[in-house]
mmCIF file of C-alpha atoms in Angstrom:
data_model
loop_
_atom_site.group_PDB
_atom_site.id
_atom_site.type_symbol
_atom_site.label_atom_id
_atom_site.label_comp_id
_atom_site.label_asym_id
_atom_site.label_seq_id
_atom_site.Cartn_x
_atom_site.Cartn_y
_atom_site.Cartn_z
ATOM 1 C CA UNK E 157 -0.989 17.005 8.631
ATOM 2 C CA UNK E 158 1.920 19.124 8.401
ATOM 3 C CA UNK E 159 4.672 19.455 5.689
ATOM 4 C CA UNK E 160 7.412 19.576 8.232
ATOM 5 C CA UNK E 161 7.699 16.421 10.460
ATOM 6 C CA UNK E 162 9.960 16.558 13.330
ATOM 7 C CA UNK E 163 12.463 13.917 11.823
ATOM 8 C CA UNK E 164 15.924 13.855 13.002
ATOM 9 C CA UNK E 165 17.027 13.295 9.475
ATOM 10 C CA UNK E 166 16.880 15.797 6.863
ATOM 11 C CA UNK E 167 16.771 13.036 4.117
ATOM 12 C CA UNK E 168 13.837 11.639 5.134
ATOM 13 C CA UNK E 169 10.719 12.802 2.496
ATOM 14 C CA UNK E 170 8.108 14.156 4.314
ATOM 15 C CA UNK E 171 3.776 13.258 3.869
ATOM 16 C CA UNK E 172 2.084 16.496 2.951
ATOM 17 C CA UNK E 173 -1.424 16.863 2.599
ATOM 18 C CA UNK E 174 -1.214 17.051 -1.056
ATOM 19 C CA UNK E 175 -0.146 13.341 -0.955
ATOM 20 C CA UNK E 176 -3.254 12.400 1.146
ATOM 21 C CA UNK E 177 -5.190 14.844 -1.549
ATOM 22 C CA UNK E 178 -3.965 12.519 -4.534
ATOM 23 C CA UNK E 179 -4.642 9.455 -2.778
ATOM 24 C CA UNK E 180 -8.401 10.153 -2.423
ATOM 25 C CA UNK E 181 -8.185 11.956 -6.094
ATOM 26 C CA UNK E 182 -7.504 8.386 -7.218
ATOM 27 C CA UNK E 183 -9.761 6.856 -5.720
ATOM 28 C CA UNK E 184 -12.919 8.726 -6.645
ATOM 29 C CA UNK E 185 -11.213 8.572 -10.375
ATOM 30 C CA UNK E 186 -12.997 6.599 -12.431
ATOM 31 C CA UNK E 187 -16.588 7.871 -12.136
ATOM 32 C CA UNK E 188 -18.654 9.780 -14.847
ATOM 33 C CA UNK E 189 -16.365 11.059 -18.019
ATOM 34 C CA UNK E 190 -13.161 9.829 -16.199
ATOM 35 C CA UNK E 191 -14.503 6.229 -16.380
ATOM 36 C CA UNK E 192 -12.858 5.580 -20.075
ATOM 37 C CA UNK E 193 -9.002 5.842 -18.320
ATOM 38 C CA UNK E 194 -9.565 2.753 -15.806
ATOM 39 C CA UNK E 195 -9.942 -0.569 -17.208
ATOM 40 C CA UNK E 196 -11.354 -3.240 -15.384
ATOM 41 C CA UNK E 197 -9.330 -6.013 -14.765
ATOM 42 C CA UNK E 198 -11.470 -8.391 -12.924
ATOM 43 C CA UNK E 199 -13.796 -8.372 -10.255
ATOM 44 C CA UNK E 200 -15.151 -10.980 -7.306
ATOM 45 C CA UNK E 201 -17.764 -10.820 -5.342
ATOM 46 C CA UNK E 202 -14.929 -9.332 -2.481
ATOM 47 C CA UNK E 203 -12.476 -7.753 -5.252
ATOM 48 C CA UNK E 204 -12.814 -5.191 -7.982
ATOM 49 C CA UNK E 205 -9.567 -4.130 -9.528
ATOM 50 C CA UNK E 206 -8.901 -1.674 -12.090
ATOM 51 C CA UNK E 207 -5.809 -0.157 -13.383
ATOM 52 C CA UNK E 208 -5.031 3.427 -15.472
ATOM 53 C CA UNK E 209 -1.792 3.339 -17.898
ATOM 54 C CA UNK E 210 0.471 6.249 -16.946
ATOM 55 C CA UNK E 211 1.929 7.232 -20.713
ATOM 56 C CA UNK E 212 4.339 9.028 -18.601
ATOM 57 C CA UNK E 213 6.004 5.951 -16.965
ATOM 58 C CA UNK E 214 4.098 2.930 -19.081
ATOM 59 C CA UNK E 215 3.537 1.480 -15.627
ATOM 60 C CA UNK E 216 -0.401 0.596 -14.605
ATOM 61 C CA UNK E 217 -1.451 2.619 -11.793
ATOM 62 C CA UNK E 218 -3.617 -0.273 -9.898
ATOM 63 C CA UNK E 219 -7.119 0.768 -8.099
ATOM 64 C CA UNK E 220 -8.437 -2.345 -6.036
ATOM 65 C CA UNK E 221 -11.732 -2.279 -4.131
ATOM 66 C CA UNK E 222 -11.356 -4.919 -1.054
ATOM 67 C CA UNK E 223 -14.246 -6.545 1.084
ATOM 68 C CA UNK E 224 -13.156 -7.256 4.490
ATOM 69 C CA UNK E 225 -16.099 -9.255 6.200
ATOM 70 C CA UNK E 226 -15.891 -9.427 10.067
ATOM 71 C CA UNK E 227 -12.631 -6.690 9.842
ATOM 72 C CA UNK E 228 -13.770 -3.550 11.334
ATOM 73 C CA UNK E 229 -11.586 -0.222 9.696
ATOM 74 C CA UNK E 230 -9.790 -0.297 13.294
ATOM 75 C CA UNK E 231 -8.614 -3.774 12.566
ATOM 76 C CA UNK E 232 -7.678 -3.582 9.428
ATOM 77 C CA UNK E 233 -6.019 -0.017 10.552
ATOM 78 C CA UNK E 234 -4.264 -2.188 12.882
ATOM 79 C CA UNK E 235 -3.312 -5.107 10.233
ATOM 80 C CA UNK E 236 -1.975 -2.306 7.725
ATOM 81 C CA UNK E 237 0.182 -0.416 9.769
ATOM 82 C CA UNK E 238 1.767 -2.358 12.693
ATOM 83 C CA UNK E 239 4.630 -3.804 11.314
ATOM 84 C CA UNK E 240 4.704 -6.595 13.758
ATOM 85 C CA UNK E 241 1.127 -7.588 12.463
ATOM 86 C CA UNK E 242 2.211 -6.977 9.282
ATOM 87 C CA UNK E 243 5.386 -9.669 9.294
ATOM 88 C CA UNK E 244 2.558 -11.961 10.566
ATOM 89 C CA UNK E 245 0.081 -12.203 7.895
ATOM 90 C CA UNK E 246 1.686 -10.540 4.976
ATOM 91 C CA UNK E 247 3.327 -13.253 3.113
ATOM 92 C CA UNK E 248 3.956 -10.843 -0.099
ATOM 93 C CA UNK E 249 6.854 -9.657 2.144
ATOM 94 C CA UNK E 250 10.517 -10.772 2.528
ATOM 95 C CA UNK E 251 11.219 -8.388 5.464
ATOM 96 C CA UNK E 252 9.572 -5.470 6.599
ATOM 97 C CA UNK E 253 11.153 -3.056 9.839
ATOM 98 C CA UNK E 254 10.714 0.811 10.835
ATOM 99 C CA UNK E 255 13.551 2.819 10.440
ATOM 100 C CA UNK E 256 12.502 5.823 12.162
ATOM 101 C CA UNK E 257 9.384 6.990 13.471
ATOM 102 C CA UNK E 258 7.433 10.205 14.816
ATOM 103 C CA UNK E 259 3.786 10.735 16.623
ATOM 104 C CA UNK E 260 2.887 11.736 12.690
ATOM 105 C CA UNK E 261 4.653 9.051 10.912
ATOM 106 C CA UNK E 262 7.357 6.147 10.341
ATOM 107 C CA UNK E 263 9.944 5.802 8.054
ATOM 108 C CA UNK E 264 9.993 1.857 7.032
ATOM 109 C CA UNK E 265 11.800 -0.369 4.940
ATOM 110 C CA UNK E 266 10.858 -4.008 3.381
ATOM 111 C CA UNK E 267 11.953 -6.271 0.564
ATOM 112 C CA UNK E 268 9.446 -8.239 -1.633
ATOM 113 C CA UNK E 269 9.173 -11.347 -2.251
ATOM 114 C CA UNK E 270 10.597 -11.938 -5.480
ATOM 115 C CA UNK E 271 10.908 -14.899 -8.118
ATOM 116 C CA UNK E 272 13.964 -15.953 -10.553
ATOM 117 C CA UNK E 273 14.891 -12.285 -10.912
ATOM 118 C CA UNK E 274 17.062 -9.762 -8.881
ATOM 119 C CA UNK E 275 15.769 -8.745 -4.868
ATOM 120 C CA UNK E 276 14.242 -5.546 -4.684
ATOM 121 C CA UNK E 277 13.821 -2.788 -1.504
ATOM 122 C CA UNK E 278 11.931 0.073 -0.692
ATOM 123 C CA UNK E 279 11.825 3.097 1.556
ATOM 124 C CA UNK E 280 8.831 4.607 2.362
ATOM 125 C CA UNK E 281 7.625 7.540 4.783
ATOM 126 C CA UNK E 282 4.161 6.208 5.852
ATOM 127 C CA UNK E 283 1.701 8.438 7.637
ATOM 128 C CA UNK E 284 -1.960 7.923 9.000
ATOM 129 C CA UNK E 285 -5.195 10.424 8.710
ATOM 130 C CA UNK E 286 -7.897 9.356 10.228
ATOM 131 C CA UNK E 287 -10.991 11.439 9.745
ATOM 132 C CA UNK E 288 -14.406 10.721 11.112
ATOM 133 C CA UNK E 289 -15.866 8.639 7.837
ATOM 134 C CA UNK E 290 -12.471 6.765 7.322
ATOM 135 C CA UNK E 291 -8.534 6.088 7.480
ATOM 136 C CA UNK E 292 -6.395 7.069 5.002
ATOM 137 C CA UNK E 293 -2.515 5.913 4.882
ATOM 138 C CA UNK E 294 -0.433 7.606 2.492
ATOM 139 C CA UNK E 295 3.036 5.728 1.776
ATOM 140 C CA UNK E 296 5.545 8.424 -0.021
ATOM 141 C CA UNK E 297 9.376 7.400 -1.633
ATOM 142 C CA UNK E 298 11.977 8.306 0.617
ATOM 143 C CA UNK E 299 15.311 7.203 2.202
ATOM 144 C CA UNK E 300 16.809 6.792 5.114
ATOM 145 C CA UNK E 301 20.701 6.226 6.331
ATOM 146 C CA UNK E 302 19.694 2.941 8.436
ATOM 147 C CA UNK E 303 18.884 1.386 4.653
ATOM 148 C CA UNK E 304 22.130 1.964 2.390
ATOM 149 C CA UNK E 305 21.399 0.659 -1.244
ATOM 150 C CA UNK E 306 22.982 -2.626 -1.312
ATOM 151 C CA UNK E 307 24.951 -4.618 -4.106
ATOM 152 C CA UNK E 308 23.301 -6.726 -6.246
ATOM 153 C CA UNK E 309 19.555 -4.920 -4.356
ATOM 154 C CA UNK E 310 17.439 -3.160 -6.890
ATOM 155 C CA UNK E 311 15.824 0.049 -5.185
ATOM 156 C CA UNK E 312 12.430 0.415 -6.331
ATOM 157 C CA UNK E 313 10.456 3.296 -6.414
ATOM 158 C CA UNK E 314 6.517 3.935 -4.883
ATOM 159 C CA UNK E 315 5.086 6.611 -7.930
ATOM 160 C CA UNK E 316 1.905 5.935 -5.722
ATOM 161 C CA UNK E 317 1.220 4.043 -2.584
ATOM 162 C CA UNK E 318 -1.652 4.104 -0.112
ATOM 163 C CA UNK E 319 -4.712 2.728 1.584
ATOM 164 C CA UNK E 320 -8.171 4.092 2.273
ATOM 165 C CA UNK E 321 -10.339 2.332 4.918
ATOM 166 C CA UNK E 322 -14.340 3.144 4.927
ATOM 167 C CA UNK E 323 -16.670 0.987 7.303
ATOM 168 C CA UNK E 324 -19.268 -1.253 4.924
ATOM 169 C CA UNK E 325 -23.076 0.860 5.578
ATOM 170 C CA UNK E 326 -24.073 0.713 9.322
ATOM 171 C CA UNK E 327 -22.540 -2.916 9.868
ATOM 172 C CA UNK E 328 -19.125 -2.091 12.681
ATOM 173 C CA UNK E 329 -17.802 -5.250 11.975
ATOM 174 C CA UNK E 330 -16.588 -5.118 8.649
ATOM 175 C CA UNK E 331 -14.897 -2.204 6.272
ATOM 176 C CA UNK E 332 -14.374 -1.753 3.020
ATOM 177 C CA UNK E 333 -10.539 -0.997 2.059
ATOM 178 C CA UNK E 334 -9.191 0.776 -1.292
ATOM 179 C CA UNK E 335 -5.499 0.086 -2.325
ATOM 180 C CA UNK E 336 -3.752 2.079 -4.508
ATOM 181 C CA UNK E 337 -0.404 1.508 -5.498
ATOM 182 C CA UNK E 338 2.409 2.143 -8.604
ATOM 183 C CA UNK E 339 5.504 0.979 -8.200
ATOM 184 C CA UNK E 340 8.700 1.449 -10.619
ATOM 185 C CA UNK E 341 10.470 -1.841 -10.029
ATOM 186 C CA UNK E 342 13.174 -0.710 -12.078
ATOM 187 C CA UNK E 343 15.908 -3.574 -13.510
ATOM 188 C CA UNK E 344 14.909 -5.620 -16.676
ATOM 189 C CA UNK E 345 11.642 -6.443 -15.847
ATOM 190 C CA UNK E 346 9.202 -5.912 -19.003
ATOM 191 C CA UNK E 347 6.627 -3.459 -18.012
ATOM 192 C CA UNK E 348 3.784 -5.790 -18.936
ATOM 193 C CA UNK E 349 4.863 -8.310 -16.964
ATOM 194 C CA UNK E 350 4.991 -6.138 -13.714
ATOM 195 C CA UNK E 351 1.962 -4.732 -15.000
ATOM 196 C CA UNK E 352 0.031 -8.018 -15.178
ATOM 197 C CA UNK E 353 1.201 -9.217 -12.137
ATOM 198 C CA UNK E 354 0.828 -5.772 -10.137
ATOM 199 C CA UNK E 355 -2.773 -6.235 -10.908
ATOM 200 C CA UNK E 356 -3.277 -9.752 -9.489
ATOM 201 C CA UNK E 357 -2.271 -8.126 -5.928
ATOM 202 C CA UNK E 358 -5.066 -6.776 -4.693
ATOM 203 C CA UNK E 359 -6.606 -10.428 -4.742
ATOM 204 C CA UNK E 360 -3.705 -11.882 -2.682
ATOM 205 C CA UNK E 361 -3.701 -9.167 -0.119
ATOM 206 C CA UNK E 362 -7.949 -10.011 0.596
ATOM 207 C CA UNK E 363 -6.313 -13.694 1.015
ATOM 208 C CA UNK E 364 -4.027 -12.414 3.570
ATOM 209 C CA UNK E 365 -6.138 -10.245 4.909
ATOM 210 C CA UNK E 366 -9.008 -12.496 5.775
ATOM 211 C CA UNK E 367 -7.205 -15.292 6.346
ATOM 212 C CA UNK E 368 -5.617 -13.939 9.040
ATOM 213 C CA UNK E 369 -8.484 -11.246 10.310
ATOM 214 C CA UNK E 370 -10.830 -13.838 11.037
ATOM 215 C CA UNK E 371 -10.182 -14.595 14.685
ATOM 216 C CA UNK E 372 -7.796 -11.186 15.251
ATOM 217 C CA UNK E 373 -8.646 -8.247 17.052
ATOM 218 C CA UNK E 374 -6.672 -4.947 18.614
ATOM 219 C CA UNK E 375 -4.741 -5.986 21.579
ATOM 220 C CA UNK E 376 -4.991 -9.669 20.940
ATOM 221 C CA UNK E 377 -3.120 -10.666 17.926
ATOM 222 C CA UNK E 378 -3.153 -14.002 16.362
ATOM 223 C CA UNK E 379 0.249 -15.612 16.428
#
C-alpha cells in the first residue's frame, strides 16, 4: 500500500501502511502481559468484546471478536465494503455514499443513526489489504469537499476504525471477523455513555450481519 494515493484532492487523508500496522497491533493486543489493559465486556458463544481506556482521550477503544457462520471472508469482504450492500443490511446507518474513489481506496461519508441528541457525520478514507491468510480494511479520518460540515451536524472523529477478516480453521464457508473501532463523537455526550453503548456494537453488527448473510452471496445480493 502506498502513502501517496492518486486522489484528485489534496485534502483527502491518505491509508499508509502504518495504519494497517496499528490495526493488526490492536488486534493481537491483549495477549500475555498486555492482557491487564483490555477488559472484557461480555462474550457469546458468536461475540467476545473487549475494550482498552485511552487516558489520552477517556474514550474506550472497543476490540470485538465476531462469528460469521455460513459467511465466507469474501462475503463478508463484500458486505463490509460495498456501500450498496452496506445501505442494505446495515441498519446502524442513517446514510452512507462514496465521495471519491481510487483502484486503492474510497473516500466515503455516512451519518449514524442517532437518538434524542444532535446528528452526527463522518469522513473516512477506507482502503482494503488483502493478504493470503486474511482481509484487512483500514478506515482513516479525513475530509472531502463533496461533504461540507453542516449546521446543526456534529463531525465526529474515527481515533481508530477497521476490520480484519480470517476464515474459521479449514471450514470455506464461514470467517471469523475482528472490529476495531474509537470514535470521538464530540458534542455533550458523557464519555461513559458513548462508552457503554460503543461496546454493545459489536453485538448488533453480528445481528446485521447474519441476518442478512444467510441467503447472500457475491454477485447475487439479497434485496
Amino acid at each position: 500500500m502506498s502513502n501517496k494515493l492518486p486522489f484528485e484532492l489534496t485534502s483527502v487523508t491518505p491509508v499508509s501502511d502504518s495504519d494497517f500496522q496499528r490495526l493488526l497491533a490492536e488486534e493481537q493486543d491483549g495477549h500475555g502481559p498486555s492482557l491487564q489493559r483490555w477488559r472484557l465486556r461480555r462474550t457469546t458463544a458468536a461475540v467476545e468484546v473487549w475494550s482498552k481506556q485511552d487516558p489520552t482521550t477517556g474514550i474506550d477503544v472497543i476490540k470485538g471478536n465476531i462469528l460469521l457462520n455460513g459467511i465466507s471472508t469474501e462475503q463478508a469482504l463484500d458486505m463490509w465494503t460495498n456501500v450498496e450492500l452496506r445501505r442494505r443490511w446495515d441498519l446502524s446507518l442513517d446514510s452512507i455514499e462514496v465521495l471519491e474513489s481510487t483502484t486503492d481506496s474510497a473516500v466515503v461519508y455516512w451519518t449514524p443513526k442517532m437518538f434524542l441528541c444532535s446528528k452526527r457525520e463522518v469522513v473516512q478514507n477506507v482502503a482494503v489489504q488483502k493478504d493470503p491468510d486474511k482481509f484487512v480494511v483500514v478506515a482513516v479520518n479525513s475530509a472531502h469537499p463533496k461533504a461540507p460540515r453542516q449546521p446543526g451536524v456534529i463531525r465526529a472523529e474515527s481515533l481508530l476504525s477497521g476490520v480484519i477478516i480470517r476464515p474459521v480453521g479449514n471450514n470455506p464457508a464461514s470467517s471469523r471477523m475482528t472490529v476495531l473501532f474509537q470514535y470521538d463523537v464530540r458534542g455533550w455526550l458523557l464519555k461513559c455513555c458513548v462508552n457503554s453503548a460503543s461496546a454493545r456494537g459489536p453485538f448488533y453488527l453480528h445481528r446485521l450481519l447474519t441476518q442478512y448473510g444467510g441467503g447472500y452471496s457475491p454477485g447475487n445480493p439479497r434485496q
